[in-house]
XYZ file of C-alpha atoms in Angstrom:
552
model
C 6.492 10.072 3.595
C 6.488 13.295 5.456
C 5.123 13.006 8.948
C 7.375 15.891 10.000
C 4.271 18.196 10.673
C 3.242 16.069 13.525
C 4.153 17.079 17.037
C 7.671 15.679 18.124
C 7.885 12.901 20.825
C 6.633 13.985 24.225
C 8.058 13.134 27.709
C 8.142 9.522 28.986
C 5.236 10.519 31.294
C 3.194 11.524 28.251
C 3.920 8.181 26.535
C 2.873 6.202 29.670
C -0.438 8.212 29.502
C -0.820 7.382 25.976
C -0.417 3.554 26.746
C -2.957 3.815 29.533
C -5.655 5.641 27.567
C -5.161 3.640 24.309
C -7.906 0.995 24.821
C -10.484 3.396 26.277
C -9.949 5.802 23.610
C -10.390 3.268 20.760
C -13.601 2.059 22.479
C -14.999 5.483 22.428
C -14.079 6.089 18.873
C -15.781 2.842 17.740
C -18.959 3.781 19.607
C -19.040 7.223 18.158
C -18.048 6.086 14.678
C -20.962 3.507 14.629
C -23.612 6.338 15.213
C -21.990 8.728 12.891
C -21.799 6.229 10.062
C -25.341 4.960 10.760
C -26.713 8.515 10.656
C -24.844 9.328 7.540
C -25.960 6.305 5.717
C -29.560 6.930 6.788
C -29.505 10.558 5.535
C -27.874 9.787 2.143
C -30.303 6.799 1.579
C -33.271 9.193 2.485
C -32.082 11.837 -0.066
C -31.395 9.316 -2.719
C -34.751 7.612 -2.287
C -36.780 10.896 -2.191
C -35.220 12.255 -5.393
C -34.421 15.394 -3.742
C -30.457 16.033 -3.484
C -30.768 19.605 -2.487
C -30.189 22.785 -4.554
C -26.325 22.848 -4.577
C -25.091 22.308 -8.094
C -23.383 19.044 -8.418
C -20.049 18.571 -10.482
C -20.578 17.228 -14.102
C -17.492 15.273 -14.182
C -15.199 13.249 -11.889
C -11.690 12.132 -12.606
C -9.679 9.733 -10.624
C -5.807 9.733 -11.465
C -3.644 6.855 -10.051
C 0.140 7.379 -10.471
C 1.550 4.049 -9.854
C 4.508 3.951 -7.520
C 4.374 7.612 -6.633
C 5.532 7.956 -2.981
C 4.386 11.199 -1.233
C 7.744 12.346 0.049
C 9.008 12.177 -3.625
C 7.088 15.465 -4.318
C 8.044 19.160 -3.845
C 4.940 20.148 -2.022
C 5.515 17.279 0.463
C 9.058 18.345 1.333
C 11.318 17.146 -1.558
C 13.888 19.851 -2.571
C 14.807 20.735 -5.177
C 11.271 19.904 -6.210
C 11.008 17.316 -9.158
C 7.163 18.206 -9.382
C 6.794 21.877 -10.117
C 3.509 21.428 -12.019
C 1.831 19.303 -9.367
C 3.105 21.930 -6.841
C 1.204 24.767 -8.733
C -2.020 22.642 -8.598
C -1.471 22.496 -4.642
C -2.389 26.111 -4.624
C -5.997 25.574 -5.421
C -6.419 21.998 -4.129
C -7.327 20.055 -1.095
C -4.077 18.431 0.026
C -4.108 15.479 2.253
C -0.640 15.529 3.790
C -0.961 12.116 5.666
C -2.668 9.843 3.058
C -2.106 6.110 3.148
C -2.881 3.379 0.722
C -4.283 0.158 1.939
C -1.697 -2.091 0.259
C 1.679 -2.008 -1.526
C 0.431 -4.390 -4.092
C -0.919 -2.828 -7.286
C -3.920 -5.083 -7.682
C -5.180 -5.079 -4.162
C -4.633 -1.285 -3.644
C -6.615 -0.461 -6.819
C -9.514 -2.791 -5.857
C -9.812 -0.808 -2.441
C -9.564 2.432 -4.106
C -12.336 1.774 -6.655
C -14.476 -0.146 -4.243
C -14.145 1.699 -0.867
C -13.465 -1.768 0.890
C -10.376 -2.757 2.683
C -8.239 -5.738 1.596
C -9.586 -7.753 4.514
C -13.117 -7.310 3.097
C -12.740 -7.692 -0.755
C -9.828 -10.124 -0.338
C -8.486 -9.760 -3.812
C -4.975 -10.793 -3.978
C -2.567 -11.799 -6.828
C -2.221 -13.638 -9.022
C -5.871 -14.694 -9.856
C -8.192 -12.780 -7.516
C -11.058 -10.447 -8.886
C -13.646 -8.554 -6.852
C -16.906 -10.155 -6.196
C -19.526 -9.411 -8.808
C -21.981 -7.784 -6.202
C -19.327 -5.745 -4.623
C -19.685 -1.795 -5.411
C -17.228 -0.156 -7.857
C -17.212 3.469 -8.751
C -17.663 3.027 -12.551
C -20.632 0.648 -12.189
C -22.465 3.043 -9.815
C -21.787 6.105 -11.957
C -22.860 4.461 -14.987
C -26.069 3.337 -13.169
C -26.796 6.981 -12.582
C -26.421 8.128 -16.166
C -22.669 9.072 -16.309
C -20.527 8.261 -19.294
C -17.610 6.205 -17.957
C -14.166 5.658 -19.322
C -11.092 3.720 -17.912
C -7.561 4.015 -19.171
C -4.795 2.129 -17.727
C -1.199 0.789 -18.181
C -2.313 -2.729 -18.264
C -0.819 -5.614 -16.219
C -3.073 -6.054 -13.163
C -5.333 -3.061 -14.187
C -6.703 -4.981 -17.139
C -10.005 -6.612 -18.112
C -8.486 -10.004 -16.913
C -8.808 -8.910 -13.434
C -12.229 -7.251 -13.720
C -11.205 -3.650 -13.965
C -13.348 -3.043 -17.079
C -16.523 -3.301 -14.794
C -18.988 -0.409 -15.403
C -17.033 1.406 -18.094
C -18.439 2.400 -21.411
C -14.961 2.430 -22.783
C -12.019 0.621 -21.077
C -8.473 0.651 -22.729
C -5.164 -0.474 -21.630
C -1.728 0.611 -22.928
C -1.044 0.161 -26.577
C 2.122 0.039 -28.729
C 1.271 3.262 -30.524
C 2.967 5.418 -27.964
C -0.358 7.109 -26.886
C -0.515 7.645 -23.044
C -3.593 6.871 -20.955
C -3.907 10.569 -20.405
C -4.069 11.165 -24.230
C -6.815 8.585 -24.591
C -8.788 9.763 -21.497
C -8.720 13.339 -22.974
C -10.078 12.111 -26.158
C -12.856 10.354 -24.261
C -13.755 13.398 -22.302
C -13.905 15.561 -25.613
C -16.433 12.989 -26.895
C -18.876 13.029 -24.068
C -20.167 16.561 -24.787
C -22.422 17.799 -22.051
C -23.147 14.480 -20.525
C -21.748 13.923 -16.942
C -18.813 11.610 -16.851
C -16.501 9.563 -14.519
C -12.946 8.836 -15.848
C -10.337 6.618 -14.313
C -6.807 7.106 -15.548
C -3.888 4.822 -14.324
C -0.188 5.629 -15.295
C 2.624 3.185 -14.670
C 5.119 5.553 -16.397
C 7.286 5.756 -13.123
C 7.720 2.004 -12.921
C 8.141 1.492 -16.647
C 10.962 3.864 -16.519
C 12.660 1.987 -13.724
C 12.495 -1.121 -15.548
C 13.814 0.321 -18.620
C 16.843 1.973 -16.746
C 20.466 1.274 -16.661
C 20.165 -1.761 -14.274
C 18.249 -4.835 -13.934
C 15.509 -3.835 -11.368
C 13.553 -7.157 -11.838
C 16.542 -8.861 -10.614
C 17.200 -6.524 -7.745
C 13.603 -7.084 -6.658
C 14.189 -10.892 -6.685
C 17.223 -10.549 -4.492
C 20.007 -10.665 -6.900
C 22.896 -8.270 -6.297
C 23.681 -5.908 -3.338
C 21.838 -2.869 -2.708
C 24.852 -0.681 -2.616
C 24.732 3.199 -2.529
C 25.736 3.360 -6.261
C 22.979 0.785 -7.223
C 20.239 2.625 -5.134
C 21.497 6.068 -6.497
C 20.923 4.847 -10.128
C 17.394 3.564 -9.168
C 16.478 6.919 -7.425
C 17.942 8.958 -10.485
C 15.815 7.145 -13.062
C 12.784 7.490 -10.694
C 13.040 11.240 -10.335
C 13.776 11.756 -14.115
C 10.655 9.884 -14.916
C 8.740 11.756 -12.181
C 9.769 15.073 -13.843
C 8.220 13.909 -17.198
C 5.079 12.576 -15.457
C 4.554 15.773 -13.547
C 4.280 17.747 -16.761
C 1.985 15.170 -18.397
C -0.458 15.104 -15.362
C -0.654 19.043 -15.221
C -1.247 19.281 -19.011
C -3.981 16.648 -18.713
C -5.727 18.425 -15.811
C -5.684 21.654 -17.588
C -7.110 20.235 -20.679
C -10.024 18.451 -19.163
C -10.823 21.470 -16.952
C -11.083 23.529 -20.139
C -13.329 20.899 -21.809
C -15.775 20.800 -18.932
C -18.136 23.846 -19.574
C -19.895 23.356 -16.098
C -17.100 24.753 -14.015
C -14.726 21.856 -14.279
C -14.669 18.334 -13.058
C -13.730 17.073 -9.576
C -10.082 15.630 -9.987
C -8.426 13.448 -7.465
C -4.742 12.750 -7.809
C -3.176 9.821 -5.835
C -1.227 6.603 -6.159
C -1.861 2.908 -5.424
C 1.513 2.633 -3.440
C 4.915 4.287 -3.130
C 8.248 2.837 -3.912
C 11.231 1.644 -1.591
C 14.775 2.506 -2.222
C 16.414 0.149 0.256
C 15.066 1.939 3.331
C 13.997 -1.482 4.884
C 16.239 -3.743 2.859
C 14.390 -3.987 -0.405
C 13.637 -2.132 -3.545
C 10.172 -2.224 -5.130
C 6.860 -2.085 -3.262
C 6.378 -5.264 -1.297
C 6.520 -4.096 2.397
C 4.268 -2.010 4.615
C 6.365 0.840 5.777
C 5.953 4.738 5.180
C 7.871 4.771 1.798
C 5.369 2.147 0.327
C 2.157 3.155 2.090
C 2.590 6.948 2.060
C 0.988 8.335 -1.146
C -0.135 11.807 -2.319
C -3.663 12.777 -2.358
C -5.035 15.936 -3.998
C -8.678 16.853 -4.527
C -9.517 19.876 -6.718
C -12.650 21.141 -8.383
C -15.641 23.443 -8.236
C -16.686 24.495 -4.796
C -13.683 22.821 -3.061
C -11.616 25.195 -0.894
C -7.824 24.947 -1.164
C -6.226 23.862 2.157
C -3.803 21.488 3.573
C -5.222 18.771 5.926
C -3.097 16.778 8.338
C -5.732 14.368 9.325
C -5.127 10.685 8.591
C -6.916 9.477 5.451
C -6.664 6.418 3.289
C -7.101 5.869 -0.455
C -10.290 3.743 0.505
C -11.886 6.997 1.297
C -11.961 8.195 -2.327
C -15.127 6.094 -3.335
C -17.404 7.473 -0.642
C -16.135 10.983 -1.202
C -16.997 10.768 -4.813
C -20.354 9.511 -4.095
C -20.891 12.283 -1.611
C -19.732 14.969 -4.117
C -21.962 13.515 -6.780
C -25.069 13.196 -4.533
C -25.235 9.494 -5.269
C -26.669 6.940 -2.607
C -24.046 5.564 -0.512
C -23.499 1.779 -0.458
C -22.119 0.104 2.715
C -18.486 0.943 2.659
C -15.744 1.037 5.131
C -14.067 4.238 3.569
C -15.420 7.470 4.841
C -15.987 10.891 3.333
C -12.869 12.853 3.307
C -12.266 15.799 5.656
C -12.705 19.189 4.064
C -15.934 18.108 2.153
C -19.460 18.831 3.165
C -20.832 16.112 5.555
C -17.332 14.837 6.090
C -17.164 11.810 8.421
C -15.467 12.050 11.776
C -11.628 12.103 11.523
C -9.716 9.056 11.401
C -7.686 7.961 14.371
C -6.538 4.762 12.753
C -5.650 3.223 9.407
C -4.839 -0.385 8.255
C -2.823 -1.773 5.382
C -1.622 -5.385 4.488
C 0.511 -7.156 2.125
C 0.248 -10.846 1.041
C 3.494 -11.528 -0.744
C 6.265 -13.900 0.515
C 6.206 -11.725 3.645
C 2.564 -11.452 4.910
C 2.301 -8.214 6.612
C -0.292 -6.245 8.538
C 0.181 -2.641 9.563
C -1.976 -0.633 11.930
C -1.561 3.224 12.209
C -3.054 4.689 15.367
C -3.079 8.373 16.643
C -2.814 8.633 20.330
C -1.860 11.617 22.614
C -0.326 13.569 19.749
C 1.720 10.520 18.348
C 1.201 8.547 15.251
C 2.227 5.060 15.850
C 2.697 2.149 13.278
C 2.555 -1.498 14.352
C 3.838 -4.130 11.816
C 3.260 -7.768 12.160
C 5.236 -9.838 9.525
C 5.390 -13.489 8.777
C 7.355 -15.265 6.047
C 5.305 -17.693 4.126
C 6.754 -21.181 3.274
C 6.027 -24.177 1.295
C 4.851 -27.439 2.805
C 8.547 -28.620 3.524
C 9.968 -25.327 4.811
C 10.803 -21.791 3.968
C 13.316 -20.486 1.429
C 15.323 -17.500 2.452
C 16.880 -14.877 0.125
C 20.300 -13.833 1.775
C 18.757 -13.355 5.419
C 15.880 -13.664 7.590
C 15.057 -11.881 10.934
C 12.566 -13.114 13.229
C 11.372 -12.987 16.923
C 11.417 -15.801 19.219
C 10.651 -16.163 23.197
C 12.704 -19.570 23.265
C 15.802 -20.141 25.303
C 16.931 -22.491 22.713
C 15.757 -23.191 19.098
C 15.649 -26.441 17.333
C 15.230 -26.498 13.483
C 16.268 -28.123 10.174
C 18.150 -26.341 7.341
C 19.493 -27.069 3.935
C 21.544 -24.686 1.676
C 20.595 -24.151 -1.963
C 22.738 -26.032 -4.407
C 26.017 -26.038 -2.440
C 27.618 -25.616 0.990
C 27.391 -22.272 2.734
C 28.502 -20.675 6.021
C 25.815 -18.943 7.656
C 25.870 -16.310 10.544
C 23.456 -16.272 13.438
C 23.053 -12.823 15.057
C 21.221 -12.210 18.254
C 19.860 -8.560 18.549
C 22.609 -7.663 15.988
C 25.422 -9.377 17.608
C 26.938 -12.575 16.029
C 26.541 -15.537 18.337
C 27.185 -18.467 16.017
C 28.290 -19.780 12.560
C 26.347 -22.625 10.843
C 28.014 -24.808 8.387
C 25.071 -26.168 6.040
C 25.152 -28.120 2.730
C 22.580 -29.207 0.175
C 21.144 -31.928 2.500
C 18.784 -31.372 5.331
C 20.492 -31.255 8.808
C 19.168 -30.584 12.307
C 20.552 -27.801 14.278
C 20.289 -26.490 17.862
C 20.946 -22.958 19.030
C 20.998 -21.739 22.486
C 20.028 -18.227 23.123
C 20.692 -15.750 25.956
C 18.152 -13.634 28.007
C 15.971 -16.386 29.150
C 12.238 -15.845 29.238
C 12.502 -12.759 26.990
C 11.490 -12.151 23.387
C 14.611 -11.899 21.242
C 15.209 -11.058 17.615
C 17.393 -13.549 15.697
C 18.871 -13.097 12.212
C 20.261 -16.066 10.125
C 22.189 -14.655 7.189
C 24.072 -15.927 4.087
C 26.806 -14.133 2.082
C 25.165 -14.873 -1.282
C 22.323 -16.531 -3.024
C 21.468 -18.160 -6.447
C 18.495 -18.385 -8.607
C 16.908 -21.760 -9.510
C 16.049 -20.397 -13.036
C 19.823 -19.299 -13.615
C 20.891 -22.708 -12.232
C 18.549 -24.481 -14.637
C 16.534 -25.882 -11.627
C 13.302 -24.521 -12.374
C 11.420 -21.313 -13.282
C 11.655 -19.515 -9.830
C 13.573 -16.319 -10.315
C 14.209 -15.554 -6.637
C 17.663 -15.543 -5.414
C 17.789 -18.363 -2.745
C 20.348 -19.058 0.017
C 18.908 -21.679 2.313
C 15.661 -23.197 3.568
C 14.409 -23.555 7.087
C 11.776 -25.571 8.778
C 10.551 -26.037 12.253
C 10.575 -22.303 13.145
C 7.846 -19.683 12.990
C 9.601 -16.829 10.970
C 7.474 -13.846 12.199
C 8.357 -10.554 13.936
C 6.473 -7.538 15.327
C 7.717 -4.008 14.970
C 6.549 -0.637 16.470
C 7.385 2.846 15.262
C 6.587 6.268 16.598
C 6.308 8.032 13.214
C 5.893 11.561 15.097
C 9.554 11.332 16.105
C 10.683 8.868 13.498
C 8.996 9.527 10.089
C 10.906 6.966 8.269
C 10.319 4.108 10.643
C 13.976 3.520 11.384
C 13.808 2.799 15.109
C 11.868 -0.354 16.312
C 10.273 0.422 19.759
C 8.514 -3.142 19.965
C 10.954 -4.286 22.697
C 10.987 -0.975 24.669
C 7.295 -0.508 24.422
C 6.065 -4.100 24.416
C 2.798 -3.359 26.177
C 1.754 -0.649 23.743
C 2.716 -2.855 20.877
C 0.537 -5.867 22.044
C -2.470 -3.388 22.645
C -2.074 -2.223 19.065
C -2.212 -5.736 17.820
C -5.277 -6.518 19.894
C -6.931 -3.223 18.440
C -6.463 -4.651 15.002
C -7.639 -8.180 15.873
C -10.909 -6.853 17.426
C -11.843 -4.733 14.475
C -15.002 -6.093 12.682
C -14.698 -6.065 8.955
C -17.713 -5.943 6.573
C -18.815 -9.151 5.278
C -18.746 -9.395 1.644
C -19.077 -12.122 -1.045
C -16.028 -14.216 -1.738
C -13.785 -12.871 -4.484
C -13.830 -14.249 -7.937
C -11.040 -16.129 -9.589
C -9.674 -15.602 -13.190
C -7.131 -17.123 -15.521
C -5.203 -14.243 -16.797
C -4.071 -14.416 -20.338
C -0.303 -15.217 -21.007
C 0.440 -11.712 -22.388
C -0.964 -10.193 -19.177
C 1.117 -12.594 -16.896
C 4.134 -11.603 -19.073
C 3.638 -7.847 -18.589
C 3.171 -8.329 -14.795
C 6.353 -10.525 -14.610
C 8.289 -7.990 -16.626
C 7.592 -5.346 -14.145
C 8.961 -7.470 -11.260
C 5.664 -8.354 -9.814
C 6.205 -12.112 -9.974
C 2.774 -13.758 -9.383
C 2.704 -16.015 -6.471
C -0.098 -18.309 -5.424
C -2.143 -16.798 -2.508
C -1.878 -18.869 0.683
C -4.241 -18.684 3.745
């Protein structure tokens, strides 16, 4: 994710001023934001009720394209050279380009629900494997259909299927088929068939991730923790990714050109974005499970009649797409947490903050905050466990203020020698076997927060060993410890979030966490529960997104 366009880090005095002004600034922002949102909702509601939406011509069509797994910094116009995306680069010349766009979750299901509803994950609360959006929550297709638009949804399946409620509001909803026809081909055929009627089309492509799972390696096993993430392995993953991106780039550009030619009213509004990015081992994993820049940074382009091409460095999120489409269409605005994108008429006040979360085995919350020319990311992570402890794949790193920790530990299947590292330096070796034992480990630096790592040299899968269906590669299980950590990154100076400042700047880190805890989310109905069909679950599992039961 390219944050290099932001100012570089300032002096230590400047950082101290940022710390001191943080709370006051966020309070002022919340006060201003309340009145801006209230006035905006009132104005839109008045226009909607009066039936007079002004004399400006409205676009006849709206198209939302989601390219699953496409990270922002993989594209030429976002800094990647040589460019793997010349066709998208050409579209940039006539598009609104949001250079610092973030998704709300690295999870496919959760991120798309936010994109189509304008609600944050903390509000819609839809998480895998069985969550669906509440029936009375707003979705783009339903609201467009309610105002006379023809609506079509064309997806790659998996989580984006009718099983999870994604068919709501669509006149025609189709998932991937075995005939080789892409979602773009089916969407173009739908647009050809609507004639002069206004339309809303949602197109989702999972071609990037499909290519990875068909590549010359077992990506699903890498995601589950099998095998070392060597430079050779990561090089193969990246090569397959960028080969697929080059093909996808041409297909997206061809589709946009075709639907623009089909719309006789000056062309539709087209948004091109992604549900999440993809990690190539930057923070120890491949896939899209963590809340770091490589998974949360996504492209966002908006082009169409009346939109002036420009590059916008303001912080935005994919949750802002729904209210922006409503504003461009002149439709009444439902209560949403997303805000109208900058660069559009009646745009909301620019963001100073953004949030994202993941609810896999590592439950994570991320808060992005602009302050005194810096963009900070605070990440709070907690490893989820079962009733009798928490399984670990190879290693676990966590924070503790204790001078001595007491815990129980068991190795999976056979004895192992584990290493304990304090702030990166080895402090002990632990001999553990396949029966629970208690251990005590004294730690230095009394009274201070410390970062401890417990690591094994290898792991094994229960499914491979005939001990169950679990495909994760497991090393050992812990109980009696809270496996959580807090990180802080200055993305202005460190765009790839490599240097954790949470110890050096603990006061700022604590303030950022309190900022997130104070935020008042919208109250929405409880999410629904579905029982996806076996083929849907199989398709999701085949892509490495092993469904896990959500835990509070």
